[in-house]
XYZ file of C-alpha atoms in Angstrom:
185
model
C 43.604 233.504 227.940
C 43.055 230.740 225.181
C 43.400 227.483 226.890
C 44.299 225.570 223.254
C 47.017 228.206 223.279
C 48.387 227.377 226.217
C 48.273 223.870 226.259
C 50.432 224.020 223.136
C 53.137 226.302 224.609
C 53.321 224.589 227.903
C 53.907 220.625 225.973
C 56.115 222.708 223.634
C 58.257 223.829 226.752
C 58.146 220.552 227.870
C 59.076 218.454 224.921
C 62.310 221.550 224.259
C 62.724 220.597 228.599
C 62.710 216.827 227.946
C 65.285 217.079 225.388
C 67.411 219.413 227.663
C 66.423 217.231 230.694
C 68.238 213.854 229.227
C 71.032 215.451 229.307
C 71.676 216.852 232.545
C 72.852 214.197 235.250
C 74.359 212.255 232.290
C 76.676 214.808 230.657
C 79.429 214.957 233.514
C 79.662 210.830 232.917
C 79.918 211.484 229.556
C 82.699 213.656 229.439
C 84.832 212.239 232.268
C 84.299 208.420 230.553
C 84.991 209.651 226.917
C 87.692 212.616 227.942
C 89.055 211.959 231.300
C 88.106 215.086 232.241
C 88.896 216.844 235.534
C 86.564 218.951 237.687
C 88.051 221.873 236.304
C 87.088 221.064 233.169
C 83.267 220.342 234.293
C 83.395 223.532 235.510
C 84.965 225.494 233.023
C 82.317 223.878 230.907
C 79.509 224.499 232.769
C 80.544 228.498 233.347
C 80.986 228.675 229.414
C 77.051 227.676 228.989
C 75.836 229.695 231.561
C 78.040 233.188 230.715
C 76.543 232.587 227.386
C 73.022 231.863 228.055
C 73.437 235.402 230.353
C 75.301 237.897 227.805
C 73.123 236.346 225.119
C 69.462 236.635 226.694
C 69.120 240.234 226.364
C 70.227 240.262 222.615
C 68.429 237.383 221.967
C 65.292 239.557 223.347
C 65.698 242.524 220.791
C 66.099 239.529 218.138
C 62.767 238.056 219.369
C 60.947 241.817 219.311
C 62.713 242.204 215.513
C 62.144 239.195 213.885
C 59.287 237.469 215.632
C 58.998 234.358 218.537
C 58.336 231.685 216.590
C 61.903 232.302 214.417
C 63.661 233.257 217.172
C 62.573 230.045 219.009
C 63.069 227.574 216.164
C 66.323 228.653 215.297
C 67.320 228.018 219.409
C 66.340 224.670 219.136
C 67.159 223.779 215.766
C 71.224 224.818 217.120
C 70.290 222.774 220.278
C 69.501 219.568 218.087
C 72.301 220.194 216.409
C 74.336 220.671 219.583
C 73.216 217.370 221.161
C 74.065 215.451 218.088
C 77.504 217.132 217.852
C 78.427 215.117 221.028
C 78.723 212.198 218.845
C 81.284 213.348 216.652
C 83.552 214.903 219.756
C 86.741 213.812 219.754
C 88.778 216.178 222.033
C 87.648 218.028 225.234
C 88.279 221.373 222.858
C 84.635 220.488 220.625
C 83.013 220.383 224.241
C 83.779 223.655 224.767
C 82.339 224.838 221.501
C 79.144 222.365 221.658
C 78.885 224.213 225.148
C 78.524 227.653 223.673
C 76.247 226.201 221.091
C 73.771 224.986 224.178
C 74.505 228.573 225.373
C 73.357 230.448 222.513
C 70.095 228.210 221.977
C 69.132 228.580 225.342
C 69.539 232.348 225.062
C 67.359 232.173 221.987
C 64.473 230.103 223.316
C 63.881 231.703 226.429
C 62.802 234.981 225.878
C 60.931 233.604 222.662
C 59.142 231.156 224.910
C 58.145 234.119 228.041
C 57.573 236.347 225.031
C 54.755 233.925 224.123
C 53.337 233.065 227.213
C 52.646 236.742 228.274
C 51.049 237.091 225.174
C 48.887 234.566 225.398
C 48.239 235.066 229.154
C 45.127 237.015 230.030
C 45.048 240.082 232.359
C 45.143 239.032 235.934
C 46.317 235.624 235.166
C 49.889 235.636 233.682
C 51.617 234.980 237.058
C 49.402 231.902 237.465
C 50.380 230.821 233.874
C 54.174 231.162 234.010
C 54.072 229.176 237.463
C 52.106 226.185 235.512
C 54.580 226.551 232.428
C 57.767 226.954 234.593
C 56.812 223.730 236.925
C 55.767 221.753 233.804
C 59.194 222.426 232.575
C 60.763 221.882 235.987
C 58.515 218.325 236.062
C 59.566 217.166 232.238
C 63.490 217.989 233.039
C 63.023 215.450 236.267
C 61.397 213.069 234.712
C 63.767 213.232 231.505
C 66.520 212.618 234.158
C 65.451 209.514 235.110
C 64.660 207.952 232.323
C 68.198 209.093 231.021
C 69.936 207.125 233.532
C 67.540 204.026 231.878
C 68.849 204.915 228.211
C 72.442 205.298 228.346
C 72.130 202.045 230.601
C 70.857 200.108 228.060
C 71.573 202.191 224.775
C 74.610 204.420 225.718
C 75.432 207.702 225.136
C 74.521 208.444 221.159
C 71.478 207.135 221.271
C 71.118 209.710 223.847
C 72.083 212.309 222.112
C 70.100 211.097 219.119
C 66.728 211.351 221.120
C 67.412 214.611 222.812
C 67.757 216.002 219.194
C 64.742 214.743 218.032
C 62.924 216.199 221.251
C 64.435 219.311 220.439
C 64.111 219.494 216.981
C 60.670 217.958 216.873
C 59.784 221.059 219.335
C 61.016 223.577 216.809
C 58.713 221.930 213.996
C 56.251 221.318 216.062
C 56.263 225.764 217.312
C 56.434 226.467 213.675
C 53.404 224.633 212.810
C 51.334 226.114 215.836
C 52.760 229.520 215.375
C 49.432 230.146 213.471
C 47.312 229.173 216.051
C 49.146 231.156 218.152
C 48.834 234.803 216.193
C 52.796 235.065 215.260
């Protein structure tokens, strides 16, 4: 195992977490304040990014094996950054649904890129160790991130929001496609 290695895949998880993070506890007050939306809808929304992420994953794995981590994983988070800016523009609970799918698909994409890498950089004897440090780093950046979006839509509101959890994301995608190198992809 290659310790430089895996220090850059576990901040990359963290910083592609962060960006995700911000968004969770905020994104049902965001859609009932801008759309009067009903629980039904919150949970028709919800189901829609989770059926995706789940039909998707196993495709998105062949695509990974094909075409190569790194690609696989920037193009997840470059249509993540896209999705979170796309909640500016949303005008009508309809787009949500679609911006939904969007997170779906990118989440498909990422994952499986993202495992793919830390088993290979994981040494023999040591890869359970290494995807319990990279999941709870995740776990710990999409906390914190919670937090602190409760702070920015307080004092900033919701596109600036959406503006930094693109950057997050996107800046994670630039960032894995500079280190992809370092990384033997």
């Amino acid at each position: 195992m290659r310790s430089r290695q895996v220090v850059s895949l576990i901040l990359l998880g963290t910083l592609s977490s962060f960006g995700v993070g911000l968004l969770g506890p905020i994104y049902p007050i965001f859609v009932v304040d801008r759309f009067s939306a009903s629980l039904i809808d919150l949970g028709t929304l919800y189901t829609i990014l989770c059926l995706t992420v789940a039909i998707f994953k196993v495709p998105a794995g062949r695509l990974v094996d094909k075409y190569g981590k790194v690609r696989i994983f920037f193009i997840g988070v470059l249509l993540s950054a896209l999705a979170s800016l796309s909640y500016i523009f949303a005008s009508e609970i309809s787009h949500l649904y679609i911006i939904e799918f969007t997170f779906g698909l990118s989440a498909a994409l990422q994952r499986p890129s993202l495992l793919s890498l830390m088993a290979d950089v994981g040494g023999e004897g040591k890869r359970g160790m290494l995807f319990g440090l990279f999941e709870s780093s995740y776990d710990i950046a999409e906390a914190l991130a919670a937090l602190l979006a409760a702070f920015i839509v307080s004092r900033l509101g919701f596109e600036s929001l959406f503006i930094i959890c693109s950057g997050c994301q996107a800046t994670s995608g630039l960032l894995m496609l500079k280190s992809g190198r370092r990384l033997g992809q």
